[in-house]
Tab-separated table of C-alpha atoms in Angstrom:
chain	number	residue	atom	x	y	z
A	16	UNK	CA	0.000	0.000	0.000
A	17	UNK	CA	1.197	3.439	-0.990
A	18	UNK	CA	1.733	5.725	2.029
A	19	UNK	CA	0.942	9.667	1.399
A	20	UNK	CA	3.459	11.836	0.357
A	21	UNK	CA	3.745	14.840	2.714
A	22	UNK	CA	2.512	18.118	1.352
A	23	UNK	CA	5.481	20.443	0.409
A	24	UNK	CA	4.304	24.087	1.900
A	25	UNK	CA	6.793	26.020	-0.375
A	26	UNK	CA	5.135	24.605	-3.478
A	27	UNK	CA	2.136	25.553	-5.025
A	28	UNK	CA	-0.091	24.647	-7.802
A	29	UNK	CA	0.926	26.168	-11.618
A	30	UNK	CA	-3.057	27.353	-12.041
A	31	UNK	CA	-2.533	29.470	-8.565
A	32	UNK	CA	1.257	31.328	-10.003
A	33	UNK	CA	-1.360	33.502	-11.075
A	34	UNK	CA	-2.774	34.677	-8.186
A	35	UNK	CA	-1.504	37.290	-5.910
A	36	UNK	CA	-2.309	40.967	-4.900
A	37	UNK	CA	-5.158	42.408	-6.700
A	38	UNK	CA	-4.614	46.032	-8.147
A	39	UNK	CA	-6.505	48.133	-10.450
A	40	UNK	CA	-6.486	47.816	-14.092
A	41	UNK	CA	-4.754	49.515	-16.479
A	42	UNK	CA	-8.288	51.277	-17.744
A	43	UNK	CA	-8.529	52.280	-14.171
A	44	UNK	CA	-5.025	53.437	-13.494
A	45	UNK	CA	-5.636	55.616	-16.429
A	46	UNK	CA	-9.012	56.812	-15.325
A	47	UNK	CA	-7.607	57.825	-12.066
A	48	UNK	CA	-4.581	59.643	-13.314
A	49	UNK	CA	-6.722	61.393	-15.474
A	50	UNK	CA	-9.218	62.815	-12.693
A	51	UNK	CA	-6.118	63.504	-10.562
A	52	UNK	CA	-5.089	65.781	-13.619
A	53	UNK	CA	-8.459	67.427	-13.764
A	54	UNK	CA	-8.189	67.828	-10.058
A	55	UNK	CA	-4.930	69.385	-10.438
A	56	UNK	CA	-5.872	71.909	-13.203
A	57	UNK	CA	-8.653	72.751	-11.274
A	58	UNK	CA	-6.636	73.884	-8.382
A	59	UNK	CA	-4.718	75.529	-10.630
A	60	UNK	CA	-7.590	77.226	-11.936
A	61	UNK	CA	-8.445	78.797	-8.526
A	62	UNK	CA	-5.322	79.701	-7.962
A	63	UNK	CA	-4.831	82.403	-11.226
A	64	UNK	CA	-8.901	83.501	-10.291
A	65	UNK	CA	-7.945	84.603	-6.715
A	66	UNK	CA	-5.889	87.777	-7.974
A	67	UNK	CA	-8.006	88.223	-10.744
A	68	UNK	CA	-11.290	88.620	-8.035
A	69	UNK	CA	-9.177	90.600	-5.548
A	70	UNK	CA	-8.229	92.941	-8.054
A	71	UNK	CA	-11.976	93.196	-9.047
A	72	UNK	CA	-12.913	93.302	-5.110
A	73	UNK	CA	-10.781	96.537	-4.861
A	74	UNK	CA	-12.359	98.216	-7.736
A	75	UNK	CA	-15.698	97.603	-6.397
A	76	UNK	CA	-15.214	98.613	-3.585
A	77	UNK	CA	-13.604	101.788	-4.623
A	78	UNK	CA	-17.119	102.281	-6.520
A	79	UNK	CA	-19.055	101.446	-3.390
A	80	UNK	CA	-16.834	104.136	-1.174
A	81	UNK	CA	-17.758	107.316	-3.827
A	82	UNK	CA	-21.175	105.949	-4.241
A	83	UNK	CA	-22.203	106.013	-0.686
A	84	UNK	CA	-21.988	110.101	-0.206
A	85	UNK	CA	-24.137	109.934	-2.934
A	86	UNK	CA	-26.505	107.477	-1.212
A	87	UNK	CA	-25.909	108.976	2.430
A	88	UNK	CA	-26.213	112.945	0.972
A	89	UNK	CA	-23.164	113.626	1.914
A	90	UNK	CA	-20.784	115.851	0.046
A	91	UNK	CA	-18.074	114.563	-2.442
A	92	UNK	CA	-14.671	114.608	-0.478
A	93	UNK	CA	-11.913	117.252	-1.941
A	94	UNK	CA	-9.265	114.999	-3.468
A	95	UNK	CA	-5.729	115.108	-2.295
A	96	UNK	CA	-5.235	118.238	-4.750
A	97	UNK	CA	-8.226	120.239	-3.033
A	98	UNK	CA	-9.155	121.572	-6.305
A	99	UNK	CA	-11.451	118.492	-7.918
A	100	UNK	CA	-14.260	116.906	-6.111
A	101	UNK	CA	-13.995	113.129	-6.051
């Protein structure tokens, strides 16, 4: 009678050398990388708007400070040069 052969731990089955960690496909490496580069501009994006609305934030409220003597009844301010009214 044949006795059985011990199992050999180190060895494993040729239909399992495929196995191992599961990652993401390629499709979805590329999707990824691509949203991380829309992410990316979009950051970007905000960043060159900022200066662009601050500089628009001044002017308006430049407008807002000679409109209000207007609105309040006030009189214009003399400018710096005393001569024009602002």
């Amino acid at each position: 009678m044949h006795t059985i052969k011990p199992r050999n731990p180190l060895a494993c089955a040729a239909i399992m050398k495929k196995g191992g960690a599961h990652a993401a496909s390629r499709s979805g490496q590329r999707q990824s990388q691509k949203q991380a580069l829309w992410a990316e501009l979009e950051d970007w994006r905000e960043e060159t708007r900022a200066p662009l609305a601050a500089r628009n934030d001044a002017s308006d409220a430049e407008e807002a400070f000679f409109a209000a003597a207007k609105a309040t009844g006030h009189p214009a301010m003399a400018c710096c040069f005393g001569a024009l009214a602002c």
